[in-house]
Amino acid sequence: MSTPERPTGVIHDIGYQRYEGPRLGRGYAARSLFVHGVRSAYGLGRSPWAKVLPIGLLGATSIAALILVVLNTQLPVEVIDYVGIATTFTYAATVFVAVVAPELVSVDLRSNLLALYLARPLRRADYALAKLAALASATFVLLGGPMLVLFLGMAFSTDNGVAGVFSELGGLLQGLAAAAIHAAVLAAIALPFASLTGRRVFATGMIIGVTLLTAPVSGVVQALGDGASQQLAGLLDPVSLLGGVDRWLFDGGLFDIGPYGPVYGLAALLIVAAGTACTVWRYRKVNS
Amino acid sequence: MPLSGRSHSVCRVALIETDSLEKRYDTVTALADLTVTIEPGVVGLVGVNGAGKSTLIKLALGLLEPTGGRITVLGLDPIADGETVRARVGYMPEHDCLPPDQIAAEFVTHMARVSGLPAARARERASETLRHVGLYEERYRRIGGYSTGMKQRVKLAQALVHDPELLLLDEPTNGLDPEGRRAMLDLVHRIGSEFGISVVVCSHLLGEIERICTSLVAIDAGRLLRSATLSAMTQHSDLLMVETDEDPAGLAELLTGQGLQVRTEKRALMVRMGENPDETYDLIRDGVADLDLSLHRLERHRHQVADLFRDLPTEASHVNA
């Protein structure tokens, strides 16, 4: 009841300062949200537990890349090249988006955070696109990180001097291009699903369901079919689809796609476009 | 003085001005024909739950589009100039809206950046603002571990961090215990008086916010009930309240006989003062003495804010009496 011992009394000593500095607009706001998204994806600024899986995955793929350096330099043939890393680690990247996408959007839905964002210069579409870009970028880092490790290892151990380094650099750039495609496609699949629910578990389940449970289907078609149906079976699940794109563009991938490379490319492009449109559309409906 | 020149120039423009504002959802009318001008200061927006307070706030932020009429905020249209309006306004929603997994200082810094503050200034203002709302070392802890009172302070801090010209607070005392409510209201009062930021504070509890507000706007079922400055509302009326220990019927009769307007209200008499107040006092004194009553209380009646808002029919009868 008595007022004197109320701790709030201390606040009176600090005068309020008005802010006279610059106020950057909507673009800056969207960029801030994007940067925050990439940081959150790796658990930065969040609890230690939030860092375990994303940092763990990045660590694991980087260690795998180190092992590849040893194998590639010791064995007469290159075991896995840069594009091969993108192809091989697609499953890891799938798990990554399944865990991180809900972290980026489901949590906001659940805690009503969108109300605070929309009360700022940001628009609904800005929010959707910033989150999508953040997820794609975080996934790109997951795939690109090990490629960089491989590049550094190979560049330092090359026998051909500068020419060898440049040849490795070419491979790295190809790999990074593949990583960008993988990241964009996986993010465009994962984010719309994650934005449907505020429950992380459901969101993760849906993403895993779509990306991993379709794999056996295309596997069966591939095994039983012949000719065109075999070569097009990869379209049925996202991971094989990306493998097909790797085969078409970079001569990577693990299976034969015949003359249907452009079909795989078009399918990937469609997924990115549809995923982006769905995300933007979804956020036009969410209550603020 | 912490007041800057800017806040003075702002004083010239009405904070929120509506003209026949209407918001209909499919079947429900949330606001109907609302015409009100909200002047700078600490403004209480009162009404029962569902009266349309939150709808008005969302219309002011440009988060909803009116189905009819017009609304301007700081002289701007919140739909056409939404970005400008939202950069200059701070909003604290009624419901829970904080990410439990984030550290408070990080979160408020992030929200400052989304409001357009450069990174370094955002960090600086975030910790400053958190201190102003009364969070010190706790600000480096995760929000999930906070008490309701601390969460409300973080919500307030994120609305205040970019130094808005207008702060919209939707039920800021929601879920707080009496001590927490008082601390929160004191804080809102300080923001209005010391920080020089205009505040519109929503509440369904008139008694709670009337003491910190400079003016009040009451809405009910989406319509304006009344809007006035608080001083006008609580000013002295020309009624004298006479309370005696005994039944005042005899006194009422006597005073009426002497040409005064008298009304009985519960156990008290309300006497209109008329042309000559001193004479009225004398008449009452003499009447009480003549009837040998024991006078319990004799005072100028003050308008109670609650009367003005809750008992409009009674208020009307005052006038008729």
Coordinates of C-alpha atoms in Angstrom, one line a residue:
Chain A
M1 CA 0.0 0.0 0.0
S2 CA 2.7 2.5 1.0
T3 CA 4.2 4.2 -2.0
P4 CA 7.8 5.0 -0.9
E5 CA 9.3 1.5 -1.3
R6 CA 7.9 1.0 -4.8
P7 CA 10.8 0.2 -7.0
T8 CA 9.5 2.2 -10.0
G9 CA 10.4 5.4 -8.1
V10 CA 13.9 5.0 -9.3
I11 CA 13.0 5.5 -12.9
H12 CA 12.3 9.1 -12.3
D13 CA 16.1 9.8 -12.2
I14 CA 16.5 9.1 -15.9
G15 CA 15.2 11.7 -18.2
Y16 CA 13.4 10.6 -21.4
Q17 CA 15.3 11.5 -24.5
R18 CA 13.5 12.1 -27.8
Y19 CA 14.8 10.3 -30.8
E20 CA 15.9 12.8 -33.4
G21 CA 17.9 10.5 -35.7
P22 CA 16.9 9.1 -39.1
R23 CA 13.9 6.9 -39.6
L24 CA 14.6 4.5 -42.4
G25 CA 11.6 3.2 -44.3
R26 CA 9.9 0.1 -45.3
G27 CA 12.8 -1.4 -47.2
Y28 CA 15.1 -1.2 -44.2
A29 CA 12.4 -2.7 -42.0
A30 CA 12.0 -5.6 -44.4
R31 CA 15.8 -6.1 -44.5
S32 CA 16.0 -6.0 -40.7
L33 CA 13.3 -8.7 -40.5
F34 CA 15.3 -10.7 -43.1
V35 CA 18.5 -10.5 -41.1
H36 CA 16.7 -11.3 -37.9
G37 CA 15.2 -14.3 -39.7
V38 CA 18.6 -15.7 -40.8
R39 CA 20.0 -15.2 -37.3
S40 CA 16.9 -16.9 -35.7
A41 CA 17.2 -19.8 -38.1
Y42 CA 20.6 -20.6 -36.5
G43 CA 19.3 -19.9 -33.0
L44 CA 21.3 -16.7 -32.6
G45 CA 19.6 -14.4 -30.0
R46 CA 17.6 -17.4 -28.8
S47 CA 18.0 -20.1 -26.2
P48 CA 20.9 -22.6 -26.4
W49 CA 18.5 -25.4 -27.3
A50 CA 17.4 -23.5 -30.4
K51 CA 21.0 -23.6 -31.7
V52 CA 21.5 -27.3 -31.3
L53 CA 19.9 -28.6 -34.5
P54 CA 20.8 -25.9 -37.0
I55 CA 24.3 -25.3 -35.8
G56 CA 24.7 -29.1 -35.3
L57 CA 23.7 -29.8 -38.9
L58 CA 26.0 -27.1 -40.2
G59 CA 28.8 -28.5 -38.1
A60 CA 28.1 -32.1 -39.3
T61 CA 28.0 -31.1 -43.0
S62 CA 31.2 -29.1 -42.6
I63 CA 33.0 -32.0 -40.9
A64 CA 31.7 -34.2 -43.7
A65 CA 33.2 -31.8 -46.2
L66 CA 36.6 -32.0 -44.3
I67 CA 36.5 -35.7 -44.6
L68 CA 35.8 -35.3 -48.3
V69 CA 38.9 -33.1 -48.6
V70 CA 40.9 -36.0 -47.2
L71 CA 39.3 -38.6 -49.5
N72 CA 39.4 -36.5 -52.6
T73 CA 43.1 -35.7 -52.2
Q74 CA 44.1 -39.2 -51.2
L75 CA 42.1 -41.3 -53.6
P76 CA 42.8 -41.2 -57.4
V77 CA 39.3 -40.1 -58.3
E78 CA 37.2 -37.3 -56.8
V79 CA 34.6 -38.9 -54.6
I80 CA 32.1 -36.1 -54.4
D81 CA 32.5 -32.6 -56.0
Y82 CA 30.8 -29.3 -55.1
V83 CA 27.5 -30.0 -56.8
G84 CA 27.7 -33.5 -55.3
I85 CA 27.6 -31.8 -51.9
A86 CA 24.3 -30.1 -52.8
T87 CA 22.9 -33.4 -54.1
T88 CA 24.1 -35.5 -51.2
F89 CA 23.1 -33.1 -48.4
T90 CA 19.6 -32.4 -49.8
Y91 CA 18.1 -34.7 -47.1
A92 CA 20.0 -32.8 -44.4
A93 CA 18.7 -29.6 -45.9
T94 CA 15.2 -31.0 -45.9
V95 CA 15.4 -31.7 -42.2
F96 CA 16.8 -28.3 -41.7
V97 CA 13.9 -26.5 -43.4
A98 CA 11.4 -28.7 -41.6
V99 CA 12.8 -27.5 -38.3
V100 CA 13.7 -23.9 -39.1
A101 CA 10.6 -22.9 -41.2
P102 CA 8.2 -23.4 -38.3
E103 CA 10.7 -21.5 -36.1
L104 CA 10.5 -18.6 -38.5
V105 CA 6.8 -18.3 -39.0
S106 CA 4.8 -20.7 -36.8
V107 CA 6.2 -19.1 -33.6
D108 CA 5.1 -15.7 -34.9
L109 CA 1.6 -17.0 -35.6
R110 CA 1.4 -18.6 -32.2
S111 CA 2.6 -15.6 -30.3
N112 CA 0.6 -13.1 -32.4
L113 CA 3.8 -11.3 -33.2
L114 CA 2.4 -10.4 -36.6
A115 CA 0.3 -7.7 -34.9
L116 CA 3.4 -5.9 -33.9
Y117 CA 5.1 -6.1 -37.3
L118 CA 2.0 -4.9 -39.1
A119 CA 1.7 -1.9 -36.8
R120 CA 5.1 -0.8 -38.3
P121 CA 6.0 0.4 -41.8
L122 CA 6.1 -3.2 -42.9
R123 CA 3.4 -4.6 -45.2
R124 CA 2.0 -8.1 -45.2
A125 CA 3.8 -9.1 -48.4
D126 CA 7.1 -7.7 -47.0
Y127 CA 6.8 -9.9 -44.0
A128 CA 6.1 -13.0 -46.1
L129 CA 8.9 -12.4 -48.6
A130 CA 11.4 -11.4 -45.9
K131 CA 10.7 -14.7 -44.1
L132 CA 10.9 -16.7 -47.3
A133 CA 14.2 -15.1 -48.2
A134 CA 15.6 -15.7 -44.7
L135 CA 14.7 -19.4 -44.9
A136 CA 16.2 -19.7 -48.3
S137 CA 19.4 -17.9 -47.2
A138 CA 19.8 -20.0 -44.1
T139 CA 19.4 -23.1 -46.2
F140 CA 21.9 -21.8 -48.7
V141 CA 24.4 -21.3 -45.9
L142 CA 23.9 -24.8 -44.7
L143 CA 24.8 -26.1 -48.2
G144 CA 27.3 -23.5 -49.1
G145 CA 29.3 -23.7 -45.9
P146 CA 30.6 -27.3 -46.5
M147 CA 31.4 -26.3 -50.1
L148 CA 33.6 -23.5 -48.8
V149 CA 35.3 -25.9 -46.5
L150 CA 35.9 -28.3 -49.4
F151 CA 37.2 -25.4 -51.6
L152 CA 39.6 -24.2 -48.9
G153 CA 40.9 -27.8 -48.4
M154 CA 41.2 -28.5 -52.1
A155 CA 42.7 -25.1 -52.9
F156 CA 45.5 -25.5 -50.3
S157 CA 46.2 -29.1 -51.4
T158 CA 46.1 -28.6 -55.2
D159 CA 49.2 -29.7 -57.2
N160 CA 48.5 -27.4 -60.1
G161 CA 49.2 -24.1 -58.4
V162 CA 47.0 -21.1 -59.4
A163 CA 45.4 -23.0 -62.2
G164 CA 44.3 -25.7 -59.8
V165 CA 42.8 -23.0 -57.5
F166 CA 40.9 -21.5 -60.4
S167 CA 39.6 -24.9 -61.4
E168 CA 38.4 -25.5 -57.8
L169 CA 36.9 -22.0 -57.8
G170 CA 34.9 -22.9 -60.9
G171 CA 33.6 -26.0 -59.2
L172 CA 32.7 -24.0 -56.1
L173 CA 30.7 -21.4 -58.1
Q174 CA 28.8 -24.3 -59.8
G175 CA 28.2 -25.8 -56.4
L176 CA 27.0 -22.5 -55.0
A177 CA 24.6 -22.1 -57.9
A178 CA 23.2 -25.6 -57.2
A179 CA 23.0 -24.7 -53.5
A180 CA 21.0 -21.6 -54.3
I181 CA 18.5 -23.6 -56.4
H182 CA 18.2 -26.3 -53.7
A183 CA 17.7 -23.6 -51.0
A184 CA 15.1 -21.7 -53.0
V185 CA 13.0 -24.9 -53.9
L186 CA 13.1 -26.3 -50.3
A187 CA 12.2 -22.9 -48.8
A188 CA 9.4 -22.4 -51.2
I189 CA 8.0 -25.8 -50.2
A190 CA 8.5 -25.5 -46.5
L191 CA 7.4 -22.0 -45.7
P192 CA 3.8 -22.2 -47.0
F193 CA 3.2 -25.3 -45.0
A194 CA 4.8 -23.8 -41.9
S195 CA 2.7 -20.6 -42.2
L196 CA -0.5 -22.7 -42.0
T197 CA -0.2 -23.6 -38.3
G198 CA 1.1 -22.0 -35.1
R199 CA 2.1 -25.5 -33.8
R200 CA 5.7 -26.2 -34.7
V201 CA 5.3 -30.0 -34.4
F202 CA 2.5 -30.0 -37.0
A203 CA 4.4 -27.7 -39.3
T204 CA 7.5 -29.9 -39.1
G205 CA 5.4 -33.0 -39.6
M206 CA 3.7 -31.6 -42.7
I207 CA 7.0 -30.5 -44.3
I208 CA 8.7 -33.9 -43.5
G209 CA 5.6 -35.6 -44.9
V210 CA 5.6 -33.7 -48.2
T211 CA 9.4 -33.9 -48.8
L212 CA 10.4 -37.2 -47.4
L213 CA 7.4 -39.5 -47.6
T214 CA 7.0 -38.8 -51.3
A215 CA 10.5 -40.2 -51.9
P216 CA 9.5 -43.9 -51.7
V217 CA 6.7 -43.2 -54.2
S218 CA 9.1 -41.9 -56.8
G219 CA 11.5 -44.6 -55.8
V220 CA 8.9 -47.3 -56.6
V221 CA 8.0 -45.7 -60.0
Q222 CA 11.7 -45.5 -60.8
A223 CA 12.2 -49.1 -59.9
L224 CA 9.2 -50.5 -61.7
G225 CA 9.0 -48.1 -64.7
D226 CA 11.0 -48.0 -67.8
G227 CA 12.2 -45.4 -70.2
A228 CA 10.3 -42.1 -69.8
S229 CA 8.4 -43.0 -66.7
Q230 CA 11.7 -43.9 -65.0
Q231 CA 13.4 -40.8 -66.1
L232 CA 10.4 -38.6 -65.0
A233 CA 9.8 -40.4 -61.7
G234 CA 12.1 -37.9 -60.0
L235 CA 9.5 -35.2 -60.4
L236 CA 7.3 -37.0 -57.8
D237 CA 9.4 -36.0 -54.8
P238 CA 11.3 -32.8 -54.1
V239 CA 14.7 -34.3 -53.3
S240 CA 14.8 -36.3 -56.5
L241 CA 13.5 -33.3 -58.4
L242 CA 16.5 -31.4 -57.2
G243 CA 18.8 -34.3 -58.1
G244 CA 17.3 -34.1 -61.6
V245 CA 18.0 -30.4 -61.8
D246 CA 21.6 -31.0 -60.7
R247 CA 22.0 -33.7 -63.5
W248 CA 20.5 -31.3 -66.1
L249 CA 22.5 -28.2 -65.2
F250 CA 25.7 -29.5 -63.7
D251 CA 25.9 -33.1 -64.8
G252 CA 25.6 -34.1 -61.1
G253 CA 22.7 -36.0 -59.6
L254 CA 22.4 -39.7 -59.0
F255 CA 20.0 -41.0 -61.7
D256 CA 19.3 -40.7 -65.3
I257 CA 16.8 -38.2 -66.5
G258 CA 17.2 -38.7 -70.2
P259 CA 16.2 -35.7 -72.3
Y260 CA 13.9 -34.4 -69.6
G261 CA 16.3 -31.9 -68.0
P262 CA 14.3 -28.8 -68.9
V263 CA 11.2 -30.5 -67.5
Y264 CA 13.0 -30.8 -64.1
G265 CA 14.1 -27.2 -64.4
L266 CA 10.6 -26.0 -65.2
A267 CA 9.2 -28.0 -62.3
A268 CA 11.7 -26.4 -59.9
L269 CA 10.9 -23.0 -61.2
L270 CA 7.2 -23.6 -60.8
I271 CA 7.6 -24.8 -57.2
V272 CA 9.5 -21.6 -56.3
A273 CA 6.9 -19.4 -58.0
A274 CA 3.9 -21.3 -56.5
G275 CA 5.5 -21.4 -53.0
T276 CA 6.2 -17.7 -53.0
A277 CA 2.7 -16.9 -54.3
C278 CA 1.1 -19.2 -51.6
T279 CA 3.1 -17.6 -48.8
V280 CA 2.2 -14.1 -49.9
W281 CA -1.4 -15.1 -50.4
R282 CA -1.5 -16.8 -47.0
Y283 CA -0.4 -13.7 -45.2
R284 CA -3.0 -11.6 -46.8
K285 CA -5.5 -13.8 -44.9
V286 CA -3.8 -14.0 -41.5
N287 CA -5.5 -11.9 -38.8
S288 CA -3.4 -9.1 -37.4
Chain B
M1 CA 12.4 19.7 -19.8
P2 CA 12.2 16.6 -21.8
L3 CA 9.6 18.1 -24.0
S4 CA 11.0 18.9 -27.4
G5 CA 9.9 21.6 -29.8
R6 CA 8.4 18.9 -32.0
S7 CA 5.8 17.8 -29.5
H8 CA 4.6 21.4 -29.3
S9 CA 4.1 21.7 -33.1
V10 CA 2.3 18.4 -33.0
C11 CA -0.1 19.8 -30.5
R12 CA -1.8 21.8 -33.2
V13 CA -3.0 18.7 -35.0
A14 CA -5.7 16.5 -33.6
L15 CA -4.4 13.0 -32.9
I16 CA -7.3 11.1 -34.3
E17 CA -10.2 12.6 -36.1
T18 CA -13.1 10.5 -37.4
D19 CA -16.1 11.6 -39.5
S20 CA -19.1 9.2 -39.7
L21 CA -16.6 6.4 -39.4
E22 CA -18.1 3.0 -39.9
K23 CA -16.7 -0.5 -39.8
R24 CA -18.9 -3.5 -40.7
Y25 CA -17.8 -7.1 -40.7
D26 CA -20.0 -9.6 -42.6
T27 CA -22.8 -9.5 -40.1
V28 CA -21.5 -7.4 -37.3
T29 CA -21.3 -3.6 -37.1
A30 CA -18.2 -2.8 -35.0
L31 CA -18.4 0.9 -35.4
A32 CA -21.3 3.0 -36.7
D33 CA -21.4 6.7 -37.5
L34 CA -18.5 7.6 -35.2
T35 CA -17.6 11.2 -35.3
V36 CA -15.0 12.2 -32.7
T37 CA -11.9 14.4 -32.4
I38 CA -9.2 13.1 -30.1
E39 CA -6.9 15.9 -28.9
P40 CA -3.3 15.5 -27.7
G41 CA -2.8 14.5 -24.1
V42 CA -3.6 11.2 -22.3
V43 CA -6.9 10.2 -23.7
G44 CA -9.0 7.4 -22.2
L45 CA -11.0 5.4 -24.7
V46 CA -13.6 3.6 -22.6
G47 CA -16.4 1.2 -23.3
V48 CA -17.4 -2.3 -22.4
N49 CA -15.7 -5.3 -24.1
G50 CA -16.8 -5.4 -27.7
A51 CA -17.8 -1.7 -27.8
G52 CA -15.4 -1.2 -30.7
K53 CA -12.3 0.2 -29.0
S54 CA -9.9 -2.3 -30.6
T55 CA -11.6 -1.8 -34.0
L56 CA -11.0 2.0 -33.7
I57 CA -7.3 1.4 -32.9
K58 CA -6.9 -0.9 -35.8
L59 CA -8.6 1.6 -38.1
A60 CA -6.2 4.2 -36.8
L61 CA -3.2 2.0 -37.6
G62 CA -4.5 1.3 -41.1
L63 CA -4.7 -2.4 -40.3
L64 CA -8.4 -2.3 -41.1
E65 CA -10.1 -0.4 -43.9
P66 CA -13.2 1.6 -42.9
T67 CA -16.4 0.5 -44.7
G68 CA -17.7 4.1 -44.5
G69 CA -16.7 7.5 -43.3
R70 CA -13.2 8.9 -42.8
I71 CA -10.4 8.7 -40.3
T72 CA -7.2 10.7 -40.0
V73 CA -4.3 10.1 -37.7
L74 CA -1.8 12.9 -37.0
G75 CA -3.5 14.6 -40.0
L76 CA -2.8 11.7 -42.3
D77 CA -4.9 9.0 -43.8
P78 CA -3.8 5.7 -42.3
I79 CA -4.7 3.7 -45.4
A80 CA -3.1 5.9 -48.0
D81 CA -0.1 7.0 -45.8
G82 CA 0.0 3.9 -43.8
E83 CA 3.8 3.6 -43.6
T84 CA 4.2 7.2 -42.4
V85 CA 1.4 6.9 -39.9
R86 CA 2.8 3.6 -38.5
A87 CA 6.3 4.9 -38.3
R88 CA 5.1 7.7 -36.1
V89 CA 2.7 5.6 -33.9
G90 CA 3.4 3.0 -31.3
Y91 CA 1.0 0.2 -30.7
M92 CA 0.6 -2.1 -27.7
P93 CA -2.0 -4.8 -28.4
E94 CA -4.3 -6.2 -25.8
H95 CA -3.4 -9.8 -26.3
D96 CA -0.2 -11.7 -25.7
C97 CA 2.2 -10.9 -28.6
L98 CA 5.7 -11.7 -27.4
P99 CA 8.0 -14.5 -28.6
P100 CA 8.8 -16.5 -25.5
D101 CA 12.1 -17.8 -26.9
Q102 CA 13.8 -14.4 -27.3
I103 CA 15.8 -12.3 -25.0
A104 CA 13.9 -9.1 -24.2
A105 CA 16.7 -6.7 -25.1
E106 CA 17.2 -8.5 -28.4
F107 CA 13.5 -8.4 -29.2
V108 CA 13.0 -4.8 -28.4
T109 CA 16.1 -3.9 -30.5
H110 CA 14.7 -5.9 -33.4
M111 CA 11.4 -4.1 -33.2
A112 CA 13.1 -0.8 -33.1
R113 CA 14.9 -1.7 -36.3
V114 CA 11.7 -2.8 -38.0
S115 CA 10.4 0.6 -37.0
G116 CA 13.3 2.1 -39.0
L117 CA 16.0 2.9 -36.5
P118 CA 19.6 2.2 -37.5
A119 CA 21.1 -0.8 -35.8
A120 CA 23.3 1.1 -33.3
R121 CA 20.6 3.6 -32.3
A122 CA 18.1 0.7 -32.1
R123 CA 20.2 -1.1 -29.5
E124 CA 20.8 2.1 -27.5
R125 CA 17.1 3.0 -27.4
A126 CA 16.0 -0.5 -26.7
S127 CA 18.0 -0.7 -23.4
E128 CA 17.0 2.9 -22.6
T129 CA 13.3 2.2 -23.1
L130 CA 13.4 -1.0 -21.2
R131 CA 14.9 0.9 -18.3
H132 CA 12.2 3.5 -18.6
V133 CA 9.5 0.8 -18.3
G134 CA 11.3 -0.6 -15.3
L135 CA 13.3 -3.6 -16.6
Y136 CA 16.9 -3.5 -15.7
E137 CA 19.1 -6.6 -15.5
E138 CA 16.1 -8.7 -16.3
R139 CA 16.2 -7.5 -19.9
Y140 CA 18.9 -10.0 -20.7
R141 CA 16.6 -12.9 -19.9
R142 CA 14.2 -14.8 -22.1
I143 CA 10.7 -13.3 -22.3
G144 CA 9.2 -16.8 -21.7
G145 CA 10.4 -16.7 -18.1
Y146 CA 8.8 -13.3 -17.4
S147 CA 5.9 -12.6 -15.1
T148 CA 2.7 -11.1 -16.6
G149 CA 3.7 -7.7 -15.3
M150 CA 7.1 -7.8 -16.9
K151 CA 5.6 -9.0 -20.2
Q152 CA 3.3 -6.0 -20.2
R153 CA 6.3 -3.8 -19.7
V154 CA 8.1 -5.4 -22.7
K155 CA 5.0 -4.9 -24.8
L156 CA 5.0 -1.2 -23.7
A157 CA 8.7 -0.9 -24.4
Q158 CA 8.4 -2.2 -28.0
A159 CA 5.6 0.4 -28.6
L160 CA 7.7 3.2 -27.2
V161 CA 11.2 2.2 -28.5
H162 CA 11.0 4.3 -31.7
D163 CA 9.8 7.4 -29.9
P164 CA 6.4 7.6 -31.4
E165 CA 4.3 10.8 -31.4
L166 CA 1.2 8.8 -30.5
L167 CA 1.0 5.7 -28.4
L168 CA -2.0 3.5 -28.8
L169 CA -2.4 1.2 -25.7
D170 CA -5.1 -1.5 -25.8
E171 CA -6.0 -2.5 -22.3
P172 CA -2.5 -2.1 -20.9
T173 CA -3.5 -3.3 -17.4
N174 CA -4.9 -6.6 -18.7
G175 CA -4.1 -9.5 -16.4
L176 CA -2.2 -7.5 -13.9
D177 CA -2.7 -7.5 -10.1
P178 CA -3.8 -4.3 -8.4
E179 CA -0.2 -3.3 -7.7
G180 CA 0.9 -4.0 -11.2
R181 CA -2.1 -2.1 -12.6
R182 CA -1.2 1.0 -10.6
A183 CA 2.5 0.8 -11.7
M184 CA 1.4 0.4 -15.3
L185 CA -1.0 3.4 -15.1
D186 CA 1.7 5.5 -13.4
L187 CA 4.0 4.6 -16.2
V188 CA 1.4 5.6 -18.8
H189 CA 0.8 8.8 -17.0
R190 CA 4.5 9.6 -17.0
I191 CA 4.7 8.9 -20.7
G192 CA 2.0 11.4 -21.3
S193 CA 3.3 14.1 -18.9
E194 CA 7.1 13.7 -18.7
F195 CA 7.9 12.1 -22.0
G196 CA 5.5 14.4 -23.9
I197 CA 4.0 11.6 -26.0
S198 CA 0.3 11.6 -26.6
V199 CA -1.4 8.5 -25.5
V200 CA -4.7 6.9 -26.3
V201 CA -5.4 4.2 -23.7
C202 CA -8.2 1.8 -24.0
S203 CA -9.9 0.3 -21.1
H204 CA -13.2 -1.2 -20.0
L205 CA -12.6 0.1 -16.5
L206 CA -13.4 3.7 -16.4
G207 CA -12.6 4.1 -12.7
E208 CA -9.1 2.9 -13.4
I209 CA -8.0 5.2 -16.2
E210 CA -9.9 8.4 -15.3
R211 CA -7.2 9.4 -12.9
I212 CA -4.5 9.4 -15.5
C213 CA -6.4 10.9 -18.4
T214 CA -6.8 14.5 -19.6
S215 CA -9.8 13.6 -21.6
L216 CA -12.1 10.7 -22.1
V217 CA -14.0 9.2 -25.1
A218 CA -16.7 6.7 -24.3
I219 CA -18.0 4.4 -27.0
D220 CA -20.8 1.9 -26.7
A221 CA -21.9 -0.6 -29.3
G222 CA -19.7 1.1 -31.9
R223 CA -21.3 4.6 -31.3
L224 CA -19.9 7.6 -29.5
L225 CA -21.4 8.0 -26.1
R226 CA -19.5 11.1 -25.0
S227 CA -16.2 12.8 -25.5
A228 CA -14.9 15.6 -23.3
T229 CA -11.9 16.8 -21.3
L230 CA -11.8 15.5 -17.9
S231 CA -11.8 18.9 -16.2
A232 CA -15.1 19.7 -17.9
M233 CA -16.6 16.5 -16.8
T234 CA -15.6 16.7 -13.1
Q235 CA -16.2 20.4 -12.7
H236 CA -18.5 21.7 -10.0
S237 CA -22.2 21.5 -10.9
D238 CA -24.6 24.0 -9.5
L239 CA -26.1 21.5 -7.2
L240 CA -25.7 21.4 -3.5
M241 CA -25.8 18.1 -1.8
V242 CA -27.5 18.1 1.6
E243 CA -27.3 15.0 3.8
T244 CA -29.0 14.7 7.2
D245 CA -29.0 11.9 9.6
E246 CA -32.8 12.0 9.6
D247 CA -35.3 11.5 6.8
P248 CA -34.9 14.6 4.6
A249 CA -38.5 14.7 3.3
G250 CA -39.6 17.5 5.6
L251 CA -36.6 19.6 4.6
A252 CA -37.3 19.0 1.0
E253 CA -40.9 20.2 1.4
L254 CA -39.7 23.3 3.3
L255 CA -37.1 24.3 0.7
T256 CA -39.5 23.7 -2.2
G257 CA -41.9 25.9 -0.4
Q258 CA -39.3 28.7 -0.5
G259 CA -38.9 28.4 -4.3
L260 CA -35.9 26.2 -4.6
Q261 CA -35.6 23.2 -6.9
V262 CA -35.1 20.1 -4.8
R263 CA -34.6 16.5 -5.8
T264 CA -34.3 13.6 -3.5
E265 CA -31.4 11.2 -4.3
K266 CA -31.2 8.2 -2.0
R267 CA -30.8 9.8 1.5
A268 CA -29.6 13.1 0.3
L269 CA -31.2 16.2 -1.2
M270 CA -29.9 17.8 -4.3
V271 CA -30.7 21.5 -4.2
R272 CA -30.2 23.8 -7.3
M273 CA -28.3 26.9 -6.3
G274 CA -30.1 29.3 -8.6
E275 CA -29.3 33.0 -8.9
N276 CA -27.9 33.7 -5.5
P277 CA -25.8 30.9 -4.1
D278 CA -25.2 32.5 -0.7
E279 CA -29.0 32.9 -0.2
T280 CA -29.4 29.2 -1.0
Y281 CA -26.8 28.2 1.6
D282 CA -28.6 30.4 4.2
L283 CA -32.0 28.9 3.4
I284 CA -30.7 25.4 3.8
R285 CA -28.9 26.3 7.1
D286 CA -32.1 27.9 8.4
G287 CA -34.3 25.1 7.3
V288 CA -32.1 22.5 9.0
A289 CA -32.0 24.6 12.2
D290 CA -35.8 25.1 12.1
L291 CA -36.5 21.4 11.7
D292 CA -33.9 20.5 14.3
L293 CA -32.1 18.1 12.0
S294 CA -28.5 17.1 12.4
L295 CA -26.7 18.1 9.3
H296 CA -24.3 15.4 8.1
R297 CA -23.0 17.0 5.0
L298 CA -23.5 20.1 2.9
E299 CA -21.3 20.4 -0.2
R300 CA -21.2 21.5 -3.9
H301 CA -21.9 18.4 -5.9
R302 CA -19.1 17.3 -8.3
H303 CA -20.0 15.5 -11.5
Q304 CA -18.7 12.0 -11.2
V305 CA -17.1 10.8 -14.3
A306 CA -18.9 7.5 -13.9
D307 CA -22.2 9.3 -13.7
L308 CA -21.6 11.0 -17.0
F309 CA -20.7 7.8 -18.8
R310 CA -22.8 5.2 -17.1
D311 CA -26.0 6.9 -16.1
L312 CA -26.8 9.1 -19.1
P313 CA -30.6 8.9 -18.3
T314 CA -29.9 10.2 -14.8
E315 CA -27.8 12.9 -16.2
A316 CA -30.6 13.9 -18.5
S317 CA -33.0 14.1 -15.5
H318 CA -30.5 16.5 -13.8
V319 CA -31.1 18.9 -16.6
N320 CA -34.9 18.5 -16.4
A321 CA -35.1 18.9 -12.7

